[in-house]
Short mmCIF file of C-alpha atoms in Angstrom, two decimals:
data_model
loop_
_atom_site.label_atom_id
_atom_site.label_comp_id
_atom_site.label_asym_id
_atom_site.label_seq_id
_atom_site.Cartn_x
_atom_site.Cartn_y
_atom_site.Cartn_z
CA MET A 1 24.49 75.15 -43.21
CA ARG A 2 23.19 78.58 -44.13
CA SER A 3 26.09 80.36 -42.42
CA ALA A 4 28.56 78.08 -44.20
CA LEU A 5 26.99 78.97 -47.56
CA ILE A 6 27.15 82.68 -46.68
CA ARG A 7 30.84 82.37 -45.75
CA ARG A 8 31.59 80.48 -48.95
CA GLY A 9 29.64 83.04 -51.00
CA ARG A 10 31.56 85.91 -49.40
CA ARG A 11 34.84 84.15 -50.06
CA TRP A 12 34.06 83.82 -53.77
CA LEU A 13 32.81 87.41 -53.80
CA TYR A 14 36.18 88.60 -52.52
CA ILE A 15 38.12 86.30 -54.86
CA ALA A 16 36.13 87.40 -57.93
CA HIS A 17 36.55 91.09 -57.15
CA ARG A 18 40.25 90.73 -56.34
CA TRP A 19 41.38 88.83 -59.40
CA ILE A 20 39.07 90.37 -61.99
CA GLY A 21 39.95 93.76 -60.49
CA ILE A 22 43.67 93.08 -60.88
CA ALA A 23 43.04 92.25 -64.55
CA THR A 24 40.90 95.33 -65.24
CA CYS A 25 42.00 98.12 -62.88
CA LEU A 26 44.22 99.70 -65.54
CA LEU A 27 41.21 99.77 -67.88
CA PHE A 28 39.18 101.61 -65.23
CA ALA A 29 41.91 104.19 -64.73
CA MET A 30 42.26 104.67 -68.49
CA TRP A 31 38.50 105.10 -68.95
CA PHE A 32 38.19 107.82 -66.31
CA MET A 33 41.15 109.85 -67.52
CA SER A 34 40.38 109.50 -71.24
CA GLY A 35 36.73 110.39 -70.56
CA LEU A 36 37.83 113.79 -69.26
CA VAL A 37 39.74 114.42 -72.49
CA MET A 38 36.66 113.48 -74.52
CA MET A 39 34.62 116.16 -72.77
CA TYR A 40 36.62 118.78 -74.67
CA VAL A 41 37.97 117.06 -77.80
CA ALA A 42 35.60 114.82 -79.75
CA PHE A 43 36.57 112.15 -82.26
CA PRO A 44 37.13 113.80 -85.66
CA ARG A 45 34.06 114.12 -87.85
CA LEU A 46 32.99 116.36 -90.69
CA THR A 47 30.18 118.65 -89.58
CA ASP A 48 27.68 120.22 -91.96
CA ALA A 49 29.19 123.62 -91.22
CA GLU A 50 32.70 122.41 -92.15
CA ARG A 51 31.46 120.69 -95.30
CA LEU A 52 29.52 123.74 -96.51
CA ALA A 53 32.42 126.09 -95.76
CA ALA A 54 34.61 124.12 -98.19
CA LEU A 55 32.16 124.29 -101.12
CA PRO A 56 32.28 127.00 -103.81
CA PHE A 57 29.05 128.73 -104.79
CA ILE A 58 26.91 126.90 -107.34
CA SER A 59 27.45 128.08 -110.93
CA TRP A 60 23.81 127.98 -111.97
CA ASN A 61 24.63 128.89 -115.58
CA LYS A 62 26.50 125.57 -115.92
CA VAL A 63 23.57 123.44 -114.76
CA GLN A 64 22.12 121.74 -117.86
CA ILE A 65 20.57 118.65 -116.28
CA THR A 66 17.40 118.89 -114.18
CA PRO A 67 16.94 117.11 -110.83
CA ASP A 68 14.33 114.68 -112.17
CA ARG A 69 16.71 113.73 -115.01
CA ALA A 70 19.48 113.12 -112.43
CA MET A 71 17.14 110.80 -110.51
CA ALA A 72 16.39 108.88 -113.69
CA VAL A 73 20.11 108.50 -114.48
CA ALA A 74 20.67 107.23 -110.93
CA GLY A 75 17.86 104.72 -111.36
CA VAL A 76 15.83 106.21 -108.52
CA GLU A 77 12.11 106.14 -109.32
CA HIS A 78 10.69 106.83 -105.88
CA TYR A 79 11.21 109.44 -103.20
CA PRO A 80 14.99 109.53 -102.50
CA ARG A 81 16.63 109.69 -99.12
CA ASP A 82 18.57 112.71 -100.33
CA LEU A 83 18.91 114.77 -103.51
CA ARG A 84 21.28 117.72 -103.61
CA LEU A 85 23.20 119.93 -106.03
CA SER A 86 26.66 121.36 -105.32
CA MET A 87 29.98 122.03 -107.02
CA MET A 88 32.81 119.52 -107.44
CA ASN A 89 35.54 122.10 -107.98
CA ASP A 90 34.20 123.88 -111.10
CA VAL A 91 31.62 121.25 -112.13
CA PRO A 92 28.06 121.25 -110.74
CA VAL A 93 27.01 117.75 -109.65
CA TYR A 94 23.93 116.05 -108.25
CA ARG A 95 24.31 113.62 -105.38
CA VAL A 96 21.37 111.21 -105.33
CA THR A 97 20.99 108.88 -102.33
CA PRO A 98 18.32 106.16 -102.53
CA TRP A 99 16.86 104.49 -99.46
CA LYS A 100 18.73 101.32 -100.36
CA GLY A 101 22.16 101.29 -101.95
CA ARG A 102 24.93 103.85 -102.15
CA ALA A 103 24.77 107.44 -103.35
CA VAL A 104 25.31 108.21 -107.04
CA THR A 105 27.14 111.34 -108.24
CA ILE A 106 25.94 112.74 -111.56
CA SER A 107 27.33 115.62 -113.60
CA ALA A 108 24.78 118.43 -113.87
CA VAL A 109 26.49 119.47 -117.13
CA ASP A 110 26.07 116.34 -119.25
CA GLY A 111 24.29 113.79 -117.02
CA SER A 112 27.21 111.36 -116.85
CA ILE A 113 27.80 109.26 -113.74
CA ILE A 114 30.97 110.22 -111.88
CA ASP A 115 32.60 107.19 -110.24
CA GLY A 116 36.21 108.31 -109.97
CA ILE A 117 38.39 111.40 -109.77
CA THR A 118 42.12 112.00 -110.21
CA PRO A 119 44.52 113.22 -107.52
CA GLU A 120 44.70 116.56 -109.36
CA GLN A 121 40.93 116.93 -109.13
CA ALA A 122 41.05 116.08 -105.43
CA LEU A 123 43.66 118.78 -104.84
CA ALA A 124 41.50 121.30 -106.71
CA ILE A 125 38.53 120.36 -104.50
CA ALA A 126 40.64 120.75 -101.35
CA ALA A 127 41.86 124.16 -102.50
CA HIS A 128 38.38 125.60 -101.86
CA HIS A 129 38.67 124.87 -98.13
CA PRO A 130 38.87 128.13 -96.15
CA ASP A 131 42.05 126.89 -94.38
CA ALA A 132 43.83 125.81 -97.57
CA VAL A 133 47.31 127.35 -97.89
CA GLN A 134 49.32 124.90 -99.98
CA PRO A 135 47.36 121.66 -100.43
CA HIS A 136 49.43 118.60 -101.22
CA LEU A 137 48.67 114.89 -101.44
CA LEU A 138 50.04 112.82 -98.55
CA GLU A 139 48.82 109.38 -99.59
CA ILE A 140 45.89 107.34 -100.85
CA VAL A 141 44.21 105.79 -97.83
CA THR A 142 42.16 102.62 -97.86
CA ARG A 143 41.52 102.72 -94.11
CA ASP A 144 43.29 104.45 -91.25
CA GLN A 145 42.67 105.42 -87.64
CA TRP A 146 40.33 108.30 -88.46
CA SER A 147 38.47 106.69 -91.38
CA VAL A 148 38.18 103.25 -89.85
CA THR A 149 34.38 102.90 -89.62
CA ALA A 150 32.18 101.25 -92.24
CA ARG A 151 30.32 104.47 -93.10
CA PHE A 152 33.31 105.49 -95.26
CA ASP A 153 33.22 102.25 -97.27
CA PRO A 154 31.19 103.65 -100.22
CA LEU A 155 33.75 106.49 -100.55
CA ARG A 156 36.98 104.49 -100.43
CA PRO A 157 39.79 104.78 -101.31
CA LEU A 158 40.36 108.27 -99.94
CA TYR A 159 42.87 110.91 -100.97
CA LEU A 160 44.55 112.25 -97.81
CA ILE A 161 45.44 115.89 -98.46
CA ALA A 162 47.32 118.24 -96.13
CA LEU A 163 46.19 121.86 -96.43
CA GLY A 164 49.52 123.31 -95.26
CA ASP A 165 47.86 125.52 -92.61
CA ARG A 166 49.18 126.17 -89.10
CA GLY A 167 46.55 123.87 -87.58
CA GLY A 168 47.78 120.87 -89.55
CA THR A 169 44.39 120.29 -91.19
CA GLU A 170 44.10 117.15 -93.31
CA LEU A 171 41.20 116.38 -95.63
CA TYR A 172 39.96 112.99 -96.80
CA VAL A 173 38.52 113.33 -100.32
CA SER A 174 36.65 110.41 -101.86
CA SER A 175 38.37 109.08 -104.98
CA ARG A 176 34.98 107.83 -106.18
CA SER A 177 32.60 110.77 -105.67
CA GLY A 178 34.87 113.77 -105.05
CA GLU A 179 33.16 114.48 -101.73
CA ILE A 180 35.11 115.70 -98.71
CA ALA A 181 34.49 112.78 -96.37
CA LEU A 182 36.37 113.92 -93.26
CA ASP A 183 38.72 116.54 -91.87
CA THR A 184 41.11 116.33 -88.94
CA THR A 185 43.42 118.82 -87.27
CA ARG A 186 46.73 118.22 -85.54
CA GLN A 187 45.19 119.01 -82.16
CA GLU A 188 42.33 116.53 -82.73
CA ARG A 189 44.72 113.79 -83.77
CA ILE A 190 47.02 114.25 -80.77
CA TRP A 191 44.31 114.55 -78.12
CA ASN A 192 42.30 111.62 -79.45
CA TRP A 193 45.21 109.28 -78.72
CA LEU A 194 44.60 110.29 -75.09
CA GLY A 195 40.82 110.41 -75.37
CA SER A 196 38.51 108.52 -77.74
CA ILE A 197 40.97 105.88 -79.00
CA PRO A 198 41.81 104.35 -75.60
CA HIS A 199 38.32 105.07 -74.21
CA TRP A 200 36.55 103.20 -77.01
CA ILE A 201 39.33 100.58 -77.37
CA TYR A 202 39.61 101.86 -80.92
CA PRO A 203 42.88 100.73 -82.54
CA THR A 204 42.47 100.36 -86.30
CA VAL A 205 43.50 96.69 -86.30
CA LEU A 206 40.49 95.87 -84.08
CA ARG A 207 37.96 98.53 -85.11
CA LYS A 208 38.15 97.69 -88.82
CA ASP A 209 36.22 94.51 -88.00
CA GLY A 210 33.03 96.09 -86.62
CA PRO A 211 31.30 92.93 -85.28
CA LEU A 212 34.49 91.68 -83.63
CA TRP A 213 35.21 95.08 -82.04
CA ARG A 214 31.64 95.26 -80.72
CA GLN A 215 31.87 91.81 -79.12
CA VAL A 216 35.28 92.55 -77.57
CA VAL A 217 34.07 95.80 -76.00
CA LEU A 218 30.77 94.24 -74.86
CA TRP A 219 32.62 91.46 -73.06
CA ILE A 220 35.27 93.73 -71.54
CA SER A 221 32.71 96.25 -70.26
CA GLY A 222 30.48 93.41 -69.04
CA ILE A 223 33.35 91.93 -67.02
CA CYS A 224 34.11 95.38 -65.63
CA LEU A 225 30.47 95.65 -64.55
CA VAL A 226 31.08 92.56 -62.39
CA VAL A 227 34.05 94.33 -60.78
CA ALA A 228 31.97 97.43 -60.03
CA VAL A 229 29.08 95.47 -58.50
CA THR A 230 31.24 93.13 -56.40
CA GLY A 231 33.44 96.02 -55.23
CA PHE A 232 30.52 98.09 -54.01
CA TRP A 233 28.96 95.05 -52.35
CA ILE A 234 32.19 94.28 -50.49
CA GLY A 235 32.55 97.94 -49.53
CA VAL A 236 29.12 97.91 -47.89
CA LEU A 237 29.83 94.62 -46.11
CA ARG A 238 33.09 95.98 -44.63
CA LEU A 239 31.66 99.37 -43.62
CA ARG A 240 30.81 99.98 -39.93
CA LEU A 241 28.97 103.14 -39.00
CA SER A 242 27.69 102.09 -35.55
CA ARG A 243 29.93 99.31 -34.18
CA ARG A 244 33.15 100.82 -35.48
CA TYR A 245 36.63 99.41 -35.81
CA ALA A 246 39.58 100.38 -33.60
CA HIS A 247 40.11 104.11 -33.08
CA GLY A 248 36.57 104.82 -34.31
CA ALA A 249 37.38 103.94 -37.94
CA VAL A 250 34.52 103.00 -40.30
CA SER A 251 36.87 100.94 -42.47
CA PRO A 252 39.14 98.08 -41.34
CA TYR A 253 41.75 99.01 -43.93
CA ARG A 254 44.75 101.31 -43.90
CA GLY A 255 46.78 103.07 -46.56
CA TRP A 256 45.89 102.37 -50.18
CA MET A 257 43.28 99.82 -49.12
CA ALA A 258 41.48 102.49 -47.09
CA TRP A 259 41.55 104.89 -50.04
CA HIS A 260 40.15 102.14 -52.26
CA HIS A 261 37.42 101.24 -49.75
CA ILE A 262 36.18 104.75 -48.96
CA ALA A 263 36.48 106.09 -52.52
CA GLY A 264 34.65 103.00 -53.74
CA LEU A 265 31.79 103.64 -51.34
CA ILE A 266 31.56 107.31 -52.35
CA GLY A 267 31.80 106.76 -56.09
CA GLY A 268 30.80 103.11 -56.47
CA ILE A 269 27.29 103.86 -57.70
CA PHE A 270 28.65 106.26 -60.31
CA VAL A 271 31.32 103.78 -61.41
CA PHE A 272 28.56 101.22 -61.92
CA THR A 273 26.28 103.60 -63.84
CA TRP A 274 29.19 104.70 -66.06
CA MET A 275 30.10 101.09 -66.79
CA PHE A 276 26.47 100.11 -67.38
CA SER A 277 25.70 103.05 -69.68
CA GLY A 278 28.96 102.49 -71.57
CA TRP A 279 27.96 98.85 -72.05
CA LEU A 280 24.54 100.00 -73.32
CA SER A 281 26.22 102.23 -75.92
CA LEU A 282 27.06 99.02 -77.81
CA ASN A 283 23.30 98.34 -78.07
CA PRO A 284 23.35 94.77 -76.67
CA GLY A 285 20.61 92.65 -78.16
CA ASP A 286 19.79 95.48 -80.59
CA ALA A 287 17.41 96.79 -77.95
CA PHE A 288 17.58 100.34 -79.32
CA SER A 289 17.73 99.60 -83.05
CA GLY A 290 15.50 101.20 -85.64
CA ARG A 291 15.83 104.77 -84.42
CA GLY A 292 15.84 107.64 -86.89
CA MET A 293 13.92 108.58 -90.01
CA THR A 294 12.14 105.86 -91.99
CA ARG A 295 11.16 105.80 -95.63
CA ASP A 296 7.45 105.50 -94.79
CA ILE A 297 7.49 108.65 -92.67
CA ALA A 298 9.56 110.59 -95.23
CA VAL A 299 7.26 109.62 -98.10
CA ARG A 300 4.05 110.37 -96.22
CA TYR A 301 5.38 113.73 -95.03
CA SER A 302 6.48 114.60 -98.57
CA GLY A 303 3.03 113.76 -99.90
CA HIS A 304 4.43 112.09 -103.03
CA ASP A 305 6.14 108.71 -103.50
CA ALA A 306 7.22 109.27 -107.12
CA PRO A 307 7.86 113.01 -107.21
CA ASP A 308 8.63 115.09 -110.26
CA ILE A 309 10.73 118.23 -110.19
CA VAL A 310 10.36 121.10 -112.61
CA ALA A 311 11.95 120.48 -115.99
CA ALA A 312 14.33 123.44 -115.78
CA PHE A 313 15.46 126.29 -113.59
CA GLN A 314 13.83 129.35 -115.07
CA SER A 315 15.84 131.84 -113.05
CA THR A 316 18.84 131.92 -110.73
CA PRO A 317 18.03 132.15 -107.00
CA PRO A 318 18.61 135.68 -105.66
CA THR A 319 21.15 134.60 -103.02
CA PRO A 320 24.43 132.69 -103.61
CA ALA A 321 24.28 129.08 -102.48
CA ALA A 322 26.93 126.46 -101.78
CA GLU A 323 24.38 123.65 -101.86
CA ALA A 324 20.79 123.15 -103.00
CA ARG A 325 18.65 120.33 -101.64
CA PHE A 326 15.41 119.27 -103.27
CA VAL A 327 12.56 118.27 -100.98
CA TRP A 328 8.83 117.76 -101.13
CA ILE A 329 6.49 118.73 -98.30
CA GLY A 330 2.80 117.98 -98.48
CA GLY A 331 3.16 117.33 -102.22
CA ARG A 332 4.82 120.70 -102.81
CA GLN A 333 8.18 121.00 -104.60
CA LEU A 334 10.75 123.02 -102.64
CA MET A 335 14.46 123.80 -102.77
CA VAL A 336 16.55 124.42 -99.65
CA LEU A 337 19.60 126.63 -100.19
CA ASP A 338 22.61 126.63 -97.85
CA ASP A 339 25.38 129.21 -98.06
CA ASN A 340 28.95 128.78 -96.77
CA SER A 341 28.06 130.01 -93.30
CA GLY A 342 25.16 127.57 -92.91
CA ARG A 343 22.36 130.09 -93.41
CA ARG A 344 19.36 128.40 -94.99
CA SER A 345 16.54 129.66 -97.13
CA LEU A 346 13.58 128.10 -98.87
CA VAL A 347 12.89 128.87 -102.55
CA ASP A 348 10.77 127.73 -105.45
CA PRO A 349 12.89 125.27 -107.53
CA ALA A 350 11.43 126.62 -110.77
CA THR A 351 11.76 130.36 -110.31
CA GLY A 352 14.24 130.71 -107.45
CA ALA A 353 11.74 132.99 -105.67
CA PRO A 354 11.85 132.90 -101.83
CA ILE A 355 9.10 130.88 -100.13
CA SER A 356 7.97 130.79 -96.52
CA LEU A 357 5.67 128.13 -95.11
CA SER A 358 3.38 128.87 -92.20
CA HIS A 359 3.38 126.66 -89.12
CA GLU A 360 -0.14 125.57 -90.10
CA GLU A 361 1.06 124.32 -93.49
CA ILE A 362 3.93 122.40 -91.89
CA ILE A 363 1.70 120.87 -89.23
CA ASP A 364 -0.86 119.90 -91.86
CA ALA A 365 1.84 118.00 -93.82
CA ALA A 366 3.15 116.41 -90.61
CA ARG A 367 -0.35 115.26 -89.65
CA HIS A 368 -0.12 112.46 -92.23
CA ALA A 369 3.51 111.49 -91.61
CA VAL A 370 3.17 108.47 -89.32
CA PRO A 371 1.20 105.52 -90.77
CA ASP A 372 -2.00 104.56 -88.94
CA ALA A 373 -1.46 107.14 -86.21
CA ALA A 374 -3.11 110.39 -85.17
CA MET A 375 -1.20 113.52 -84.28
CA MET A 376 -1.50 114.07 -80.51
CA PHE A 377 0.25 117.41 -80.08
CA SER A 378 2.38 120.04 -81.79
CA ARG A 379 4.38 122.75 -80.07
CA GLN A 380 7.23 125.12 -80.75
CA ILE A 381 10.44 124.60 -78.73
CA ASP A 382 12.23 127.92 -78.29
CA GLU A 383 15.00 126.85 -75.89
CA PRO A 384 16.80 123.62 -74.97
CA ASP A 385 14.90 120.98 -73.01
CA ALA A 386 15.57 117.40 -71.94
CA TYR A 387 15.22 115.98 -75.47
CA TRP A 388 16.45 118.80 -77.72
CA TYR A 389 19.70 120.40 -76.59
CA THR A 390 23.08 121.35 -77.98
CA LEU A 391 25.74 119.57 -75.89
CA HIS A 392 26.66 116.89 -78.45
CA HIS A 393 25.15 118.38 -81.62
CA GLU A 394 24.27 121.79 -82.92
CA ARG A 395 20.50 122.16 -82.73
CA GLU A 396 18.21 124.52 -84.57
CA PHE A 397 16.00 126.85 -82.51
CA PRO A 398 13.11 127.34 -82.59
CA VAL A 399 11.95 123.90 -83.67
CA LEU A 400 8.51 122.34 -84.03
CA ARG A 401 7.85 119.14 -82.07
CA VAL A 402 4.99 116.94 -83.28
CA GLY A 403 3.88 113.83 -81.37
CA PHE A 404 1.80 110.83 -82.52
CA ASP A 405 -0.18 108.05 -80.84
CA ASP A 406 1.49 105.14 -82.67
CA PRO A 407 2.73 102.19 -80.54
CA VAL A 408 6.23 103.71 -80.08
CA HIS A 409 4.94 107.29 -79.54
CA THR A 410 6.89 108.91 -82.38
CA TRP A 411 8.02 112.52 -82.14
CA LEU A 412 9.20 114.54 -85.12
CA HIS A 413 11.33 117.66 -84.77
CA ILE A 414 10.75 119.92 -87.78
CA SER A 415 12.50 123.10 -88.89
CA PRO A 416 10.01 126.00 -89.05
CA ILE A 417 12.31 127.68 -91.61
CA THR A 418 12.78 124.90 -94.18
CA ALA A 419 10.03 122.50 -92.99
CA GLU A 420 12.54 119.61 -93.06
CA VAL A 421 12.30 116.83 -90.50
CA LEU A 422 15.46 117.28 -88.43
CA ASP A 423 15.04 114.31 -86.13
CA ARG A 424 12.74 111.43 -85.25
CA SER A 425 12.55 109.90 -81.79
CA ASP A 426 10.41 107.25 -80.13
CA ASP A 427 10.04 105.62 -76.71
CA GLY A 428 13.20 103.55 -77.21
CA ARG A 429 15.33 106.50 -78.23
CA ARG A 430 14.07 108.67 -75.38
CA THR A 431 14.75 105.84 -72.93
CA TYR A 432 18.25 105.52 -74.37
CA ARG A 433 18.71 109.25 -73.82
CA TRP A 434 18.34 108.69 -70.05
CA LEU A 435 20.13 105.34 -69.83
CA PHE A 436 23.13 106.45 -71.88
CA ASN A 437 23.43 110.23 -72.28
CA ALA A 438 22.24 111.09 -68.79
CA LEU A 439 24.13 108.33 -66.96
CA HIS A 440 27.29 108.44 -69.07
CA SER A 441 27.62 112.13 -69.96
CA PHE A 442 25.53 113.66 -67.16
CA ASP A 443 23.22 115.36 -69.66
CA PHE A 444 20.74 116.23 -66.94
CA PRO A 445 18.61 119.31 -67.72
CA LEU A 446 19.64 121.16 -64.54
CA LEU A 447 23.35 120.61 -65.22
CA LEU A 448 22.92 121.51 -68.89
CA ARG A 449 21.32 124.79 -67.89
CA TYR A 450 24.44 125.75 -65.95
CA VAL A 451 27.31 124.37 -68.05
CA PRO A 452 30.15 124.92 -65.51
CA SER A 453 28.22 122.91 -62.92
CA ARG A 454 28.17 119.88 -65.20
CA ASP A 455 31.93 120.11 -65.77
CA ILE A 456 32.57 120.40 -62.04
CA VAL A 457 30.38 117.41 -61.19
CA VAL A 458 31.95 115.20 -63.88
CA TRP A 459 35.49 116.23 -62.87
CA LEU A 460 34.85 115.48 -59.19
CA LEU A 461 33.26 112.10 -59.88
CA SER A 462 36.02 111.24 -62.38
CA LEU A 463 38.59 112.13 -59.73
CA VAL A 464 36.91 109.72 -57.31
CA GLY A 465 36.81 107.06 -60.02
CA THR A 466 40.51 107.62 -60.77
CA ILE A 467 41.37 107.26 -57.08
CA ILE A 468 39.44 103.97 -56.98
CA SER A 469 41.24 102.75 -60.09
CA ILE A 470 44.78 103.90 -59.21
CA SER A 471 44.50 102.51 -55.68
CA GLY A 472 43.30 99.25 -57.26
CA VAL A 473 46.38 99.25 -59.50
CA VAL A 474 48.67 99.72 -56.49
CA ILE A 475 46.89 97.08 -54.43
CA GLY A 476 46.90 94.66 -57.36
CA TRP A 477 50.64 95.22 -57.88
#
């Protein structure tokens, strides 16, 4: 009876792997090849450096409205998520972002709310981009392949403007706020059709419905997990290392079947971990939700829930700035200035005089940041480590890391230059770092330390995965 059940179980194991594999082997091949493209060309996004480079310097003499007045116009009475001043072509504007609701753009000249701009204004904004040669409007976009996600919804519709440069740069300018929402280049657009779009199953017609896209990818990757597990299981069952097959072979197969068997044994574990970590990237069951900065932490670190800012700028800051951000740290009013190259400085918002905060002052403010928790440690990170590194994002160094004894063991990473909280992590986020980033992108500290070694390892394993997939395509055919 037991042997009959084992035989029947093996039969269904083979049937499941064969037929699900035939249905999904092209997906496997596509994932491995597109993943290699994604190592070098990411999906288009607007970085802080690109955004700042396209902003003109603030004309302080035109600023007539104070930050606290801008908050009042925006209807924000408590500590905002973000409050910044920059130029919209030749007009200084405040951008006020509450913790709930969308950002509000307010003229710093007369205090009026800006909720729409003309195509001519959008072209003037685009003309400040360092790559602008002959900007011209291509179309008004509601949603396209590069602006498909919901984070662009508050900015739609978007003016799509070609800069006329050799790189084929195109800007998406919000018709509501005048912000540059996104930029793409010709190279990014071409390579992403071979990289991120097939890899993420990202056609606009599907991705525009976020919940539907998430369910489709969860189910597809879940089914592919079954293929990976059953394939490796069968590979082990058919392997003979001691009592070998004819001619001393460890596999009973020949030709493409042998390639599929041996490559599957060599790379099967990695195929599984790639599938599993890719499945986790969709956050099934919302297991990794709630990561990032919270209002409670921001307010407690600022030291003031209903902050006031000085009534007027009494003098122009000594250095030109493309953007000014207003923050509070330990109850103290501060202004962070960014120039076009991304250099940051901290000044007094009233006088424009440079300010520097000591590590002790920053740590003292951070001590009260996490509700009902004591600070357990604080240290300066001078070089990349397992949780603060630069592969996917530009990271500031040095950085202060502060840890707390709350139930989720919160860490804050704080800039020693501007005292801003750059990142918050907890047990769930650090676990996700190993389950996703490490398993899917091979962000292991040793490989990150020697960048070519990581590329070599990923290329070799992707080659094995491609052999498994292509041989599966041939066998299936």
